[in-house]
C-alpha cells in the first residue's frame, strides 16, 4: 500500500500532522502571525504572506486565513493527490483566492516574493533534518520574517523498543541540544511549545484508529488488509517503543542579527 495513501487515511481525524491539539495550533499561529505582522517595529500596509513547506492537506494554512484577516497563503507538498483534495476543500470553504497550493518537491519550490512567515511542522524529513529545514525557511523569509518549525527530539535516551520501532539513536537529540543547535544556526526562539503526553496519545490513537476504521469499513478494498496491518504495527511501535521517549517541540523563530550573536 502506498505510504502516502496510508498517511492520508491515518490523518483523516487529525489533519494537523503532528502531536498538537487545536488549542496549541491556535496559540502557535497567533504568536507566529503576531510576530510576522510587524517588520522593523512598523505595522504592515499589505497582506501578510505565509508559506507552508510540506503542507499536506493545508490544515495550518486554512486555520491561518480563516482566523486572521489580511493573510494570503501558499502551501507546497509532493503528494499531488493530497494537494488536489486540499484544493477542493479550500474552494468549498471559499478560500480559493487566499490560499494557493503547489504540488511539487518543497526543496525545489521558488517564489517571486519572500514570505513573512514560513512554516514547516512535522515535515523536516522532506529536507533531511532540522538544520536543512531551517536553511529552507531562511531562503524564503523576508527580512524580519518569522519561522514556525516543529520537529521531534528525545525526551529520554531511546531504548531497544524505540530502536526496534524503526528509529536510530542518533536520529534526534535531547531538547536542550536541539534548541541549542537552532540558536547556533542563527535563530532566536521567541516562543515554543512542547507537546504533552495527552497530545501525543490523541495523535497516535487518531492515526492508528482512522486507518483501522477505514480498513474495517472497506473490507473488499485490496488495500484493507495491508492498512489494518500498518495500523497495528504503528500502534505496537508506539505503545511498546517510543511512547514517552519521542518528544515534539514547535518553535516560533526569528533571525538573530549578526551583531547580536
Short mmCIF file of C-alpha atoms in Angstrom, two decimals:
data_model
loop_
_atom_site.label_atom_id
_atom_site.label_comp_id
_atom_site.label_asym_id
_atom_site.label_seq_id
_atom_site.Cartn_x
_atom_site.Cartn_y
_atom_site.Cartn_z
CA UNK A 1 0.00 0.00 0.00
CA UNK A 2 1.34 3.42 -0.95
CA UNK A 3 2.82 5.23 2.06
CA UNK A 4 1.17 8.50 1.07
CA UNK A 5 -2.25 6.86 0.96
CA UNK A 6 -1.65 5.40 4.40
CA UNK A 7 -0.75 8.85 5.72
CA UNK A 8 -3.80 10.49 4.12
CA UNK A 9 -6.16 7.90 5.62
CA UNK A 10 -4.45 7.98 9.01
CA UNK A 11 -4.78 11.76 9.32
CA UNK A 12 -8.49 11.88 8.47
CA UNK A 13 -9.47 12.69 12.06
CA UNK A 14 -6.32 14.67 12.91
CA UNK A 15 -5.40 16.81 9.88
CA UNK A 16 -2.57 18.53 11.73
CA UNK A 17 0.18 16.00 11.05
CA UNK A 18 1.87 16.49 14.41
CA UNK A 19 1.03 15.84 18.09
CA UNK A 20 -0.61 19.22 18.65
CA UNK A 21 -4.07 19.99 19.99
CA UNK A 22 -6.36 22.53 18.35
CA UNK A 23 -5.64 24.91 21.23
CA UNK A 24 -1.88 24.58 20.74
CA UNK A 25 -2.18 25.11 16.98
CA UNK A 26 -4.24 28.27 17.50
CA UNK A 27 -1.82 29.66 20.09
CA UNK A 28 1.24 28.96 17.95
CA UNK A 29 -0.36 30.57 14.92
CA UNK A 30 -1.39 33.61 16.94
CA UNK A 31 2.16 34.04 18.24
CA UNK A 32 3.79 33.48 14.85
CA UNK A 33 1.42 35.75 12.97
CA UNK A 34 1.70 38.48 15.59
CA UNK A 35 5.48 38.49 15.21
CA UNK A 36 5.19 38.35 11.44
CA UNK A 37 2.67 41.20 11.33
CA UNK A 38 5.37 43.72 12.17
CA UNK A 39 8.61 44.46 10.40
CA UNK A 40 11.20 46.74 11.97
CA UNK A 41 8.56 47.74 14.50
CA UNK A 42 6.09 49.04 11.91
CA UNK A 43 2.69 47.62 11.01
CA UNK A 44 2.49 46.21 7.50
CA UNK A 45 0.48 48.04 4.87
CA UNK A 46 -0.18 44.90 2.80
CA UNK A 47 -1.45 41.38 3.24
CA UNK A 48 0.85 39.08 5.14
CA UNK A 49 2.36 36.29 3.03
CA UNK A 50 2.83 32.86 4.61
CA UNK A 51 4.28 29.63 3.25
CA UNK A 52 3.92 26.06 4.50
CA UNK A 53 6.65 23.68 3.31
CA UNK A 54 5.24 20.15 3.34
CA UNK A 55 1.71 21.39 3.86
CA UNK A 56 -0.17 18.09 3.41
CA UNK A 57 -3.87 18.90 3.50
CA UNK A 58 -3.06 22.57 4.20
CA UNK A 59 -4.70 22.46 7.62
CA UNK A 60 -2.32 25.09 9.06
CA UNK A 61 -3.00 27.45 6.16
CA UNK A 62 -6.77 27.08 6.34
CA UNK A 63 -6.70 27.89 10.04
CA UNK A 64 -4.41 30.83 9.46
CA UNK A 65 -6.53 32.52 6.81
CA UNK A 66 -9.88 31.71 8.46
CA UNK A 67 -8.74 33.02 11.82
CA UNK A 68 -6.79 36.08 10.69
CA UNK A 69 -7.63 38.83 8.22
CA UNK A 70 -5.03 40.12 5.79
CA UNK A 71 -3.31 36.77 5.27
CA UNK A 72 -2.51 35.13 1.96
CA UNK A 73 -1.01 31.67 1.97
CA UNK A 74 0.95 29.28 -0.20
CA UNK A 75 1.47 25.59 0.52
CA UNK A 76 3.82 23.08 -1.07
CA UNK A 77 3.60 19.30 -0.93
CA UNK A 78 4.93 16.49 -3.09
CA UNK A 79 1.71 14.44 -2.95
CA UNK A 80 -0.39 15.60 -5.91
CA UNK A 81 -3.43 13.63 -4.72
CA UNK A 82 -3.39 15.28 -1.30
CA UNK A 83 -2.95 18.70 -2.89
CA UNK A 84 -5.89 18.07 -5.24
CA UNK A 85 -8.14 17.12 -2.33
CA UNK A 86 -6.98 20.12 -0.33
CA UNK A 87 -7.73 22.46 -3.24
CA UNK A 88 -11.28 21.13 -3.40
CA UNK A 89 -11.75 21.67 0.34
CA UNK A 90 -10.28 25.16 0.16
CA UNK A 91 -12.58 26.07 -2.73
CA UNK A 92 -15.59 24.73 -0.82
CA UNK A 93 -14.67 26.99 2.11
CA UNK A 94 -14.48 30.00 -0.22
CA UNK A 95 -10.76 30.47 0.36
CA UNK A 96 -9.50 29.84 -3.15
CA UNK A 97 -8.44 33.46 -3.63
CA UNK A 98 -6.36 33.44 -0.43
CA UNK A 99 -4.70 30.00 -0.44
CA UNK A 100 -2.58 28.72 -3.33
CA UNK A 101 -1.22 25.17 -3.30
CA UNK A 102 1.69 23.76 -5.28
CA UNK A 103 2.15 20.05 -5.98
CA UNK A 104 5.92 19.74 -6.10
CA UNK A 105 9.02 18.93 -4.10
CA UNK A 106 9.28 21.53 -1.33
CA UNK A 107 13.08 21.54 -1.74
CA UNK A 108 12.69 22.90 -5.27
CA UNK A 109 9.94 25.45 -4.64
CA UNK A 110 10.73 29.03 -5.62
CA UNK A 111 8.58 32.14 -5.36
CA UNK A 112 8.81 35.61 -6.86
CA UNK A 113 8.47 37.27 -3.45
CA UNK A 114 9.65 36.30 0.02
CA UNK A 115 7.29 35.39 2.85
CA UNK A 116 6.62 36.98 6.22
CA UNK A 117 6.04 33.60 7.89
CA UNK A 118 7.39 30.20 6.83
CA UNK A 119 6.03 27.04 8.43
CA UNK A 120 7.36 23.50 8.45
CA UNK A 121 5.81 21.41 11.22
CA UNK A 122 6.36 17.67 11.20
CA UNK A 123 7.91 17.66 7.72
CA UNK A 124 11.62 18.17 8.40
CA UNK A 125 12.24 14.73 6.90
CA UNK A 126 11.47 16.25 3.49
CA UNK A 127 14.67 18.32 3.79
CA UNK A 128 16.84 15.75 5.54
CA UNK A 129 16.56 17.04 9.10
CA UNK A 130 16.11 20.11 11.25
CA UNK A 131 19.06 22.24 10.14
CA UNK A 132 18.38 21.81 6.39
CA UNK A 133 14.76 22.73 7.15
CA UNK A 134 15.90 25.93 8.82
CA UNK A 135 18.03 26.71 5.78
CA UNK A 136 14.99 26.24 3.53
CA UNK A 137 12.95 28.58 5.73
CA UNK A 138 15.74 31.14 5.62
CA UNK A 139 15.76 31.14 1.82
CA UNK A 140 12.06 32.02 1.69
CA UNK A 141 11.85 34.55 4.53
CA UNK A 142 11.57 38.28 4.08
CA UNK A 143 13.83 40.45 6.27
CA UNK A 144 12.39 40.45 9.77
CA UNK A 145 10.24 37.42 8.99
CA UNK A 146 9.24 34.61 11.33
CA UNK A 147 9.57 30.82 11.07
CA UNK A 148 7.32 28.25 12.75
CA UNK A 149 9.20 24.95 12.88
CA UNK A 150 8.17 21.70 14.57
CA UNK A 151 10.35 18.61 14.91
CA UNK A 152 10.98 15.65 17.18
CA UNK A 153 13.55 15.25 19.96
CA UNK A 154 14.39 12.59 22.54
CA UNK A 155 12.56 13.01 25.84
CA UNK A 156 14.89 10.33 27.17
CA UNK A 157 17.56 8.02 25.83
CA UNK A 158 15.89 5.69 23.29
CA UNK A 159 15.72 2.08 24.41
CA UNK A 160 15.66 -1.07 22.33
CA UNK A 161 11.89 -0.87 21.89
CA UNK A 162 12.23 2.56 20.28
CA UNK A 163 15.04 1.37 18.04
CA UNK A 164 13.00 -1.69 17.06
CA UNK A 165 10.20 0.69 16.02
CA UNK A 166 12.49 1.99 13.26
CA UNK A 167 14.34 4.89 14.87
CA UNK A 168 18.09 5.41 15.03
CA UNK A 169 19.69 6.52 18.28
CA UNK A 170 21.36 9.49 16.58
CA UNK A 171 18.24 10.50 14.65
CA UNK A 172 17.37 13.17 17.23
CA UNK A 173 18.94 14.92 20.21
CA UNK A 174 17.58 15.89 23.61
CA UNK A 175 15.50 19.07 23.87
CA UNK A 176 18.29 21.30 25.16
CA UNK A 177 20.71 20.25 22.43
CA UNK A 178 18.01 20.64 19.79
CA UNK A 179 17.27 24.23 20.81
CA UNK A 180 20.99 24.97 21.15
CA UNK A 181 21.53 23.86 17.55
CA UNK A 182 18.72 26.11 16.37
CA UNK A 183 20.25 29.06 18.21
CA UNK A 184 23.74 28.27 16.91
CA UNK A 185 22.31 28.32 13.39
CA UNK A 186 21.40 31.96 13.84
CA UNK A 187 17.83 31.83 15.16
CA UNK A 188 16.26 33.18 18.34
CA UNK A 189 13.26 31.31 19.76
CA UNK A 190 10.57 33.84 20.71
CA UNK A 191 8.00 31.20 21.68
CA UNK A 192 7.72 27.44 21.82
CA UNK A 193 5.51 24.53 22.72
CA UNK A 194 6.47 21.03 23.90
CA UNK A 195 3.77 18.53 23.03
CA UNK A 196 2.26 16.85 26.07
CA UNK A 197 1.73 13.13 26.58
CA UNK A 198 -2.00 13.79 26.13
CA UNK A 199 -1.38 15.46 22.76
CA UNK A 200 0.83 12.55 21.67
CA UNK A 201 -1.77 9.98 22.76
CA UNK A 202 -4.58 11.80 20.97
CA UNK A 203 -2.47 11.99 17.81
CA UNK A 204 -1.43 8.33 17.85
CA UNK A 205 -4.88 6.98 18.70
CA UNK A 206 -6.32 9.13 15.91
CA UNK A 207 -3.62 7.97 13.46
CA UNK A 208 -3.99 4.26 14.15
CA UNK A 209 -7.74 4.46 14.71
CA UNK A 210 -8.55 6.31 11.48
CA UNK A 211 -6.51 3.86 9.42
CA UNK A 212 -8.05 0.87 11.20
CA UNK A 213 -11.58 2.24 10.83
CA UNK A 214 -11.08 2.72 7.10
CA UNK A 215 -9.84 -0.87 6.72
CA UNK A 216 -12.82 -2.26 8.66
CA UNK A 217 -15.27 -0.11 6.69
CA UNK A 218 -13.79 -1.21 3.35
CA UNK A 219 -13.13 -4.94 3.75
CA UNK A 220 -13.33 -5.55 -0.01
CA UNK A 221 -10.72 -2.95 -0.88
CA UNK A 222 -7.48 -4.66 -1.94
CA UNK A 223 -5.56 -2.40 0.45
CA UNK A 224 -7.71 -3.06 3.54
CA UNK A 225 -5.62 -5.92 4.90
CA UNK A 226 -2.39 -4.01 4.49
CA UNK A 227 -3.92 -0.90 6.06
CA UNK A 228 -5.05 -2.85 9.12
CA UNK A 229 -1.59 -4.40 9.43
CA UNK A 230 0.09 -1.00 9.09
CA UNK A 231 -2.12 0.43 11.85
CA UNK A 232 -1.36 -2.49 14.16
CA UNK A 233 2.39 -2.25 13.56
CA UNK A 234 2.35 1.51 14.13
CA UNK A 235 0.32 1.11 17.33
CA UNK A 236 2.71 -1.54 18.64
CA UNK A 237 5.77 0.57 17.85
CA UNK A 238 4.24 3.50 19.70
CA UNK A 239 2.97 1.66 22.78
CA UNK A 240 5.93 -0.72 23.17
CA UNK A 241 8.60 1.60 21.80
CA UNK A 242 8.64 5.37 21.61
CA UNK A 243 5.75 6.46 23.84
CA UNK A 244 7.16 8.99 26.34
CA UNK A 245 10.56 8.69 24.65
CA UNK A 246 9.97 10.64 21.45
CA UNK A 247 9.10 14.27 22.09
CA UNK A 248 7.98 17.06 19.78
CA UNK A 249 8.80 20.76 20.01
CA UNK A 250 7.35 23.57 17.91
CA UNK A 251 9.29 26.82 17.88
CA UNK A 252 8.46 30.35 16.77
CA UNK A 253 11.78 31.69 15.49
CA UNK A 254 13.27 34.93 14.29
CA UNK A 255 16.67 35.50 12.74
CA UNK A 256 19.31 36.73 15.18
CA UNK A 257 21.09 39.84 13.85
CA UNK A 258 24.77 39.20 13.21
CA UNK A 259 25.88 41.92 15.62
CA UNK A 260 23.88 40.31 18.47
CA UNK A 261 25.29 36.80 18.14
#
